[in-house]
Amino acid sequence: MIKKGKSYIIILVVTFVTYLALEYNKPKEVNWFPSFTTHHKIPFGTKVFNDILEKRLGDKITAVQEPPYIFLNKNNNISGTYVLINNTLDIDKSEVKKLLEWTAKGNTLYLAGSSFSHALKDELNFSTKTLYTNDINHHFYMQLVNPSLKSDKPIVFSKKSDVTYFSKIDTLNTKVLGVIDNFETISIKNANIIKQNYGDGTVILNHFPYAFTNYFILENKNNTDFTSSLLAYIDTTKNVYVDNHHKTGKTFYTSPMRIFLSAKELKWAYYIALIGALFYVFFEGKRKQRAIPVVTPLKNQTLAFTRTIADMYYQKNRQKEIAEHKINFFMDFVRSKFHVNTLEKNDDFYNTVSARSFHTKEEIKNLFLFLDNLMNKHSITNDELLALDKKIEQFKDKANGSK
């Protein structure tokens, strides 16, 4: 019976490894998910656009991780441009009111989405319709209206079978900035980018958010110039606040299994392993003829051994070595839990650990500066050792969501 069980395991392992090898060597499919997330490098992510903004604006750009309603309540006196880009901007009535109140003070609100909420449509008095194409390649053609920004040839986009345009606008208070059509001549000038005055401020509505995606910007120079022209309507002399809350794609993963199941090969390998385990339990879980003897397991002496070694180090005043071990174990914890490289501690490192551990960037910097200072010391006091242990435990508790 034991030999039979081993044969099941061998068959399962061989099947699992073979499938992984076959799936790993398959060409990877392009992920066309409309994420619009600033750190995604997939075609419809916005990392390239975000990098362009950071290069142009420097310290004037601020990434906003929380809802606009909460952010503007906390920062009521800020001014500049608030940018929201996503496939669907389903903003509720209270948030629309808060954004427009802030805009009316002399600020600019830039909204780019394939669809807008009814609350926004009612407040700004516009309606939308869907434009389809009979072309098998799904070609749509766009141009800006401003002669100084208008390209020689229309911009072509062919990755969607339909787009949205403004079918009704407040003509007395609205200016058309861009048009779209399913013919290259753009004979029917369907407005897809408009500008509207609101109080002392300006609202810009863009029904083509794909202009800010990695694929569109990098496809050709005409597209890059088109996106650059859209930035002409953003006052770069003032602060720009980029929304990272209203996104179709998540800014961070809330579950380790989400990362594992995001790859098709690993997902199917996981399913095969589960099915194989079920088969094994079904065939091997049957009651045996002979009773299984009760064997008292050996006592686990690992904890006692660890405490003995720790006491030896502590009594011999080898606090420096204890601290080095604790710091090394902590670095391994950071690498395995947050999937970062701890050898190079730069802004990207601090931002990544901060986003994934529920800490602020300043808290992360202070913690790793404290660790580096201890590692560089020749000797460490008992108080410093206790402080190290306390800081590490506090970090882990907060990272695990218990505080």
Short mmCIF file of N, CA and C in Angstrom, two decimals, residues 53 63 93 107 140 177 244 283 285 309 312:
data_model
loop_
_atom_site.label_atom_id
_atom_site.label_comp_id
_atom_site.label_asym_id
_atom_site.label_seq_id
_atom_site.Cartn_x
_atom_site.Cartn_y
_atom_site.Cartn_z
N LEU A 53 4.71 63.19 -16.27
CA LEU A 53 4.26 64.23 -15.34
C LEU A 53 5.31 64.50 -14.27
N ALA A 63 0.52 62.55 -5.72
CA ALA A 63 -0.33 61.38 -5.94
C ALA A 63 -1.30 61.25 -4.77
N LYS A 93 -22.76 61.89 -6.00
CA LYS A 93 -23.23 63.28 -5.95
C LYS A 93 -22.43 64.13 -4.97
N ASN A 107 -9.72 76.94 -9.57
CA ASN A 107 -8.87 75.80 -9.88
C ASN A 107 -9.34 75.09 -11.14
N PHE A 140 -10.79 54.60 -35.26
CA PHE A 140 -11.40 55.88 -34.89
C PHE A 140 -10.34 56.96 -35.08
N LEU A 177 -12.73 71.18 -27.45
CA LEU A 177 -11.27 71.12 -27.59
C LEU A 177 -10.83 70.02 -28.56
N ASN A 244 -5.29 58.54 -7.55
CA ASN A 244 -4.95 57.12 -7.64
C ASN A 244 -6.01 56.25 -6.95
N PHE A 283 -8.38 8.07 -2.66
CA PHE A 283 -7.91 6.69 -2.77
C PHE A 283 -7.13 6.23 -1.54
N GLY A 285 -7.43 7.67 1.55
CA GLY A 285 -8.13 7.94 2.80
C GLY A 285 -9.04 6.81 3.25
N ILE A 309 20.37 29.42 23.68
CA ILE A 309 21.41 30.11 22.90
C ILE A 309 21.31 31.62 23.11
N MET A 312 22.81 32.65 26.38
CA MET A 312 24.28 32.59 26.34
C MET A 312 24.85 33.87 25.71
#
